[in-house]
Short mmCIF file of C-alpha atoms in Angstrom, two decimals:
data_model
loop_
_atom_site.label_atom_id
_atom_site.label_comp_id
_atom_site.label_asym_id
_atom_site.label_seq_id
_atom_site.Cartn_x
_atom_site.Cartn_y
_atom_site.Cartn_z
CA MET A 1 -35.63 -8.90 -17.73
CA PRO A 2 -33.30 -11.86 -17.02
CA VAL A 3 -29.61 -11.07 -16.39
CA THR A 4 -27.46 -12.82 -19.02
CA LYS A 5 -23.73 -13.51 -18.89
CA LYS A 6 -23.28 -10.87 -21.60
CA THR A 7 -25.08 -8.28 -19.47
CA GLU A 8 -22.95 -9.19 -16.43
CA THR A 9 -19.76 -8.90 -18.48
CA GLU A 10 -20.80 -5.50 -19.86
CA ASP A 11 -21.65 -4.29 -16.36
CA LYS A 12 -18.26 -5.48 -15.09
CA GLU A 13 -16.43 -3.73 -17.96
CA LYS A 14 -18.32 -0.47 -17.31
CA LYS A 15 -17.38 -0.47 -13.63
CA VAL A 16 -13.74 -1.25 -14.39
CA ALA A 17 -13.64 1.47 -17.06
CA LYS A 18 -15.28 3.99 -14.73
CA ALA A 19 -12.69 3.31 -12.05
CA GLY A 20 -9.85 3.66 -14.55
CA LYS A 21 -10.71 7.15 -15.79
CA GLU A 22 -8.00 9.64 -14.98
CA GLU A 23 -9.00 12.81 -13.18
CA LYS A 24 -7.81 15.99 -14.84
CA SER A 25 -5.57 18.01 -12.56
CA ASP A 26 -3.02 20.78 -12.92
CA LYS A 27 -1.08 19.35 -9.98
CA LYS A 28 0.41 16.36 -11.80
CA ASP A 29 3.34 16.04 -9.39
CA GLU A 30 1.23 15.87 -6.24
CA THR A 31 -0.48 12.95 -4.56
CA ILE A 32 -4.28 12.79 -4.53
CA LEU A 33 -5.39 10.71 -1.55
CA THR A 34 -2.95 11.75 1.15
CA SER A 35 0.40 13.46 1.65
CA LEU A 36 3.61 12.13 0.17
CA GLU A 37 4.96 11.86 3.73
CA ASP A 38 2.32 9.22 4.58
CA TYR A 39 3.53 7.02 1.73
CA ILE A 40 7.15 7.51 2.78
CA LYS A 41 6.77 6.80 6.50
CA THR A 42 4.73 3.64 5.80
CA ALA A 43 7.20 2.45 3.11
CA SER A 44 4.28 1.93 0.73
CA TYR A 45 6.56 2.50 -2.24
CA LEU A 46 9.02 -0.25 -1.28
CA GLY A 47 8.89 -3.37 -3.43
CA THR A 48 10.83 -6.64 -3.47
CA LYS A 49 13.98 -7.82 -5.23
CA VAL A 50 11.77 -9.63 -7.76
CA ILE A 51 10.11 -7.59 -10.52
CA THR A 52 7.59 -9.35 -12.76
CA PRO A 53 7.10 -8.23 -16.39
CA THR A 54 3.63 -6.83 -15.64
CA MET A 55 4.91 -4.73 -12.71
CA ARG A 56 8.08 -3.40 -14.36
CA LYS A 57 6.35 -0.28 -15.74
CA TYR A 58 5.56 0.90 -12.20
CA VAL A 59 9.14 0.63 -10.90
CA TYR A 60 11.11 3.86 -10.57
CA ARG A 61 14.52 2.32 -9.75
CA ARG A 62 16.33 -0.23 -7.59
CA ARG A 63 18.07 0.47 -4.30
CA LEU A 64 21.69 -0.56 -3.79
CA ASP A 65 20.47 -3.62 -1.86
CA GLY A 66 18.40 -4.70 -4.88
CA LEU A 67 14.94 -3.79 -3.57
CA ALA A 68 12.65 -2.17 -6.14
CA ILE A 69 11.33 1.34 -5.56
CA LEU A 70 7.84 2.00 -6.93
CA ASN A 71 6.87 5.38 -8.34
CA THR A 72 5.04 6.95 -5.38
CA LEU A 73 2.80 9.09 -7.58
CA LEU A 74 1.69 5.91 -9.37
CA VAL A 75 1.11 4.17 -6.02
CA ASP A 76 -1.26 7.01 -5.13
CA LYS A 77 -2.92 7.12 -8.56
CA LYS A 78 -3.52 3.36 -8.81
CA LEU A 79 -4.85 3.20 -5.24
CA LYS A 80 -7.30 5.97 -6.14
CA GLU A 81 -8.47 3.93 -9.13
CA LEU A 82 -8.99 0.85 -6.95
CA ILE A 83 -10.95 2.85 -4.36
CA ASP A 84 -13.12 4.44 -7.06
CA PHE A 85 -13.91 0.94 -8.30
CA VAL A 86 -14.60 -0.62 -4.88
CA VAL A 87 -16.95 2.14 -3.67
CA GLN A 88 -19.35 1.26 -6.51
CA TYR A 89 -20.31 -1.87 -4.54
CA LYS A 90 -22.46 -1.93 -1.41
CA PRO A 91 -21.05 -3.67 1.70
CA GLY A 92 -23.07 -6.84 1.13
CA GLU A 93 -22.10 -7.14 -2.54
CA TRP A 94 -18.39 -7.88 -2.34
CA THR A 95 -15.79 -9.83 -0.38
CA LEU A 96 -12.35 -8.98 0.99
CA VAL A 97 -9.65 -11.65 1.25
CA CYS A 98 -6.42 -11.13 3.20
CA LYS A 99 -4.34 -14.21 4.01
CA ARG A 100 -1.21 -12.19 4.84
CA GLU A 101 -0.93 -11.74 8.60
CA ALA A 102 0.57 -8.25 8.28
CA GLY A 103 -2.78 -7.04 6.92
CA TRP A 104 -5.15 -8.75 9.37
CA ARG A 105 -5.42 -5.85 11.80
CA ALA A 106 -6.17 -3.22 9.14
CA ALA A 107 -8.49 -5.52 7.14
CA LYS A 108 -10.48 -6.42 10.27
CA MET A 109 -10.84 -2.75 11.21
CA PHE A 110 -12.11 -2.01 7.70
CA ALA A 111 -14.60 -4.90 7.84
CA GLU A 112 -15.88 -3.83 11.28
CA LEU A 113 -16.38 -0.25 10.10
CA THR A 114 -18.12 -1.12 6.82
CA GLY A 115 -19.76 -4.54 7.29
CA VAL A 116 -17.93 -6.05 4.29
CA ARG A 117 -17.42 -9.85 4.38
CA LEU A 118 -13.80 -10.69 5.21
CA PHE A 119 -11.67 -13.84 5.02
CA THR A 120 -8.32 -13.89 6.85
CA LYS A 121 -6.00 -16.83 7.56
CA LYS A 122 -7.72 -19.26 5.19
CA TYR A 123 -10.14 -18.74 2.34
CA PRO A 124 -12.29 -21.87 1.83
CA ALA A 125 -11.77 -22.76 -1.83
CA GLY A 126 -15.00 -23.32 -3.75
CA VAL A 127 -17.14 -21.31 -1.34
CA ILE A 128 -18.44 -19.11 -4.18
CA THR A 129 -18.39 -21.77 -6.91
CA ASN A 130 -19.76 -24.97 -5.34
CA ILE A 131 -23.45 -24.66 -4.47
CA GLU A 132 -23.27 -27.98 -2.62
CA LEU A 133 -21.11 -26.48 0.14
CA PRO A 134 -23.04 -25.53 3.30
CA ASP A 135 -21.31 -22.13 3.50
CA PHE A 136 -21.77 -21.30 -0.20
CA PHE A 137 -22.58 -17.66 -0.96
CA GLU A 138 -22.70 -15.34 -3.96
CA THR A 139 -20.63 -12.20 -4.32
CA LYS A 140 -20.30 -9.63 -7.10
CA MET A 141 -16.64 -8.72 -6.61
CA ILE A 142 -13.56 -9.85 -4.69
CA MET A 143 -10.65 -7.75 -3.45
CA LEU A 144 -7.30 -9.40 -2.67
CA CYS A 145 -4.44 -8.13 -0.51
CA ASP A 146 -1.88 -10.31 -2.29
CA PRO A 147 -2.84 -12.19 -5.49
CA TRP A 148 -0.20 -14.86 -4.79
CA LEU A 149 -1.23 -15.73 -1.23
CA ASP A 150 -4.93 -15.27 -2.08
CA LYS A 151 -4.69 -17.40 -5.25
CA ASN A 152 -7.57 -19.70 -4.26
CA ALA A 153 -9.96 -16.77 -4.08
CA LEU A 154 -8.58 -15.46 -7.39
CA ALA A 155 -9.17 -18.83 -9.07
CA ASP A 156 -12.75 -18.97 -7.76
CA ALA A 157 -13.46 -15.44 -9.00
CA LYS A 158 -12.21 -16.31 -12.48
CA ARG A 159 -14.44 -19.42 -12.56
CA VAL A 160 -17.62 -17.44 -11.86
CA HIS A 161 -16.51 -14.46 -13.99
CA ILE A 162 -16.63 -11.74 -11.34
CA PRO A 163 -14.21 -8.79 -11.26
CA VAL A 164 -11.14 -8.84 -9.02
CA ALA A 165 -9.39 -5.89 -7.42
CA GLY A 166 -5.98 -6.44 -5.90
CA ILE A 167 -2.97 -4.82 -4.24
CA CYS A 168 0.07 -5.91 -6.22
CA ASP A 169 3.71 -5.76 -5.14
CA THR A 170 6.60 -5.96 -7.60
CA ASN A 171 6.69 -9.78 -7.33
CA ASN A 172 3.00 -10.19 -8.25
CA HIS A 173 1.53 -10.90 -11.69
CA THR A 174 -1.35 -8.60 -12.62
CA THR A 175 -2.69 -10.60 -15.58
CA ASP A 176 -5.89 -11.83 -13.86
CA ILE A 177 -6.49 -8.68 -11.79
CA ASP A 178 -9.13 -6.35 -13.28
CA VAL A 179 -8.31 -3.31 -11.12
CA VAL A 180 -4.73 -3.07 -9.86
CA ALA A 181 -3.41 -1.03 -6.97
CA ILE A 182 0.37 -1.12 -6.59
CA GLY A 183 2.38 -0.99 -3.39
CA ASN A 184 4.04 -2.83 -0.54
CA ASN A 185 1.57 -5.60 0.40
CA LYS A 186 3.86 -7.24 2.97
CA SER A 187 4.00 -4.60 5.71
CA ASN A 188 1.49 -3.77 8.43
CA LYS A 189 2.34 -0.09 7.98
CA SER A 190 1.69 0.09 4.25
CA LEU A 191 -1.42 -2.12 4.40
CA GLY A 192 -2.56 0.01 7.33
CA LEU A 193 -2.32 3.11 5.11
CA PHE A 194 -4.14 1.44 2.20
CA PHE A 195 -7.05 0.27 4.38
CA TRP A 196 -7.20 3.56 6.26
CA LEU A 197 -7.65 5.44 2.97
CA LEU A 198 -10.09 2.82 1.66
CA SER A 199 -12.11 3.03 4.89
CA ARG A 200 -12.23 6.83 4.75
CA GLU A 201 -13.43 6.96 1.15
CA TYR A 202 -15.79 3.98 1.43
CA MET A 203 -17.49 5.34 4.54
CA LYS A 204 -17.84 8.71 2.86
CA ALA A 205 -19.33 7.22 -0.32
CA HIS A 206 -21.83 5.01 1.54
CA LYS A 207 -22.62 7.56 4.27
CA ILE A 208 -21.47 5.28 7.11
CA ASP A 209 -21.63 7.44 10.22
CA LYS A 210 -18.80 6.02 12.35
CA THR A 211 -15.61 7.48 13.77
CA LEU A 212 -12.62 6.63 11.63
CA PRO A 213 -9.63 5.48 13.75
CA SER A 214 -6.26 7.09 13.11
CA LEU A 215 -3.73 5.90 10.56
CA GLU A 216 -1.49 4.69 13.39
CA ASP A 217 -4.39 2.60 14.76
CA PHE A 218 -4.70 0.89 11.38
CA ALA A 219 -0.93 0.38 11.14
CA GLY A 220 -0.67 -0.90 14.72
CA GLU A 221 2.36 1.21 15.58
CA ALA A 222 3.69 4.76 15.70
CA LEU A 223 4.76 6.14 12.32
CA ILE A 224 7.91 8.25 12.13
CA LEU A 225 9.16 10.05 9.05
CA GLU A 226 12.80 9.01 8.98
CA GLU A 227 15.46 11.27 7.52
CA PRO A 228 16.72 10.19 4.10
CA ARG A 229 19.98 8.25 4.26
CA LYS A 230 22.07 10.95 2.51
CA LYS A 231 20.86 13.59 4.97
CA ARG A 232 21.63 11.31 7.91
CA GLU A 233 25.12 10.59 6.58
CA LYS A 234 25.76 14.31 5.99
CA LYS A 235 24.55 15.11 9.49
CA VAL A 236 26.87 12.48 11.01
CA LYS A 237 29.83 13.85 9.03
CA GLU A 238 29.06 17.40 10.16
CA GLU A 239 28.84 16.26 13.78
CA LYS A 240 32.16 14.44 13.47
CA SER A 241 33.70 17.49 11.81
CA ASP A 242 32.52 19.71 14.66
CA GLU A 243 33.98 17.30 17.20
CA GLN A 244 37.28 17.27 15.33
CA LYS A 245 37.38 21.08 15.27
CA ILE A 246 36.83 21.25 19.03
CA GLU A 247 39.48 18.61 19.60
CA GLU A 248 41.97 20.56 17.42
CA LYS A 249 41.26 23.73 19.43
CA PHE A 250 41.98 21.94 22.70
CA LYS A 251 45.21 20.51 21.25
CA GLU A 252 46.25 24.00 20.10
CA ILE A 253 45.57 25.45 23.56
CA ALA A 254 47.55 22.59 25.13
CA ARG A 255 50.50 23.22 22.78
CA LYS A 256 50.50 26.95 23.64
CA ASP A 257 50.41 26.16 27.36
CA GLU A 258 53.34 23.76 26.96
CA ALA A 259 55.33 26.35 24.97
CA GLY A 260 54.63 29.03 27.60
CA ALA A 261 55.71 26.69 30.39
CA GLU A 262 59.00 25.92 28.58
CA GLU A 263 59.74 29.65 28.09
CA GLY A 264 59.18 30.28 31.77
CA VAL A 265 61.76 27.67 32.84
#
């Protein structure tokens, strides 16, 4: 039976809908994919000073310096939806595009582990739309690390009517993205976490028997859970207070010694 455009569209909508189904859970305030600490120490929840209308609903608040803070539970939930969508495709059926240098290391590690086609640095526009090009190929789905930087790949995907999955920061528009994951797409640490989780789940779903490197290998650096600013400030004040108390004790002892010396004269 020949595959019509209508059939392809229906298949695309089914896959998108399947990925978007919410899992029922009693633990609504807990993350699904990994611990909350992993999201915090990789700053995956940290957005930009720009918030587009389509990303506003995911923003929890702004910091004093103007940077947007994404709802971490939504970061986890939307990443789970993206992963559920991506694992429906075999390695040879889809393409990953990551022009942002901060994501090259993690994206390359994912591609090496899974065999998925990857474009870094530059995506050759028209490579999936122009059959006259020598490197033309067909793909069923494209995933983008940043819809703005990877706009050529996004435009090509829209021309051939294939679904697009993407990691969107607060400055991105989600209008043309079929399956949206939200998070910091400008940091090697956050992209390292996203690709580490994607690698883990993709390898599990497709029974790829390889050793998964550590999260720090994907991030390219050691990850430390920093103390929240208020706790750090409180700790500094307490330390200063202790130092002041000790100093006052020494002054009191010195005053007593001076008084005793004067009485003895």
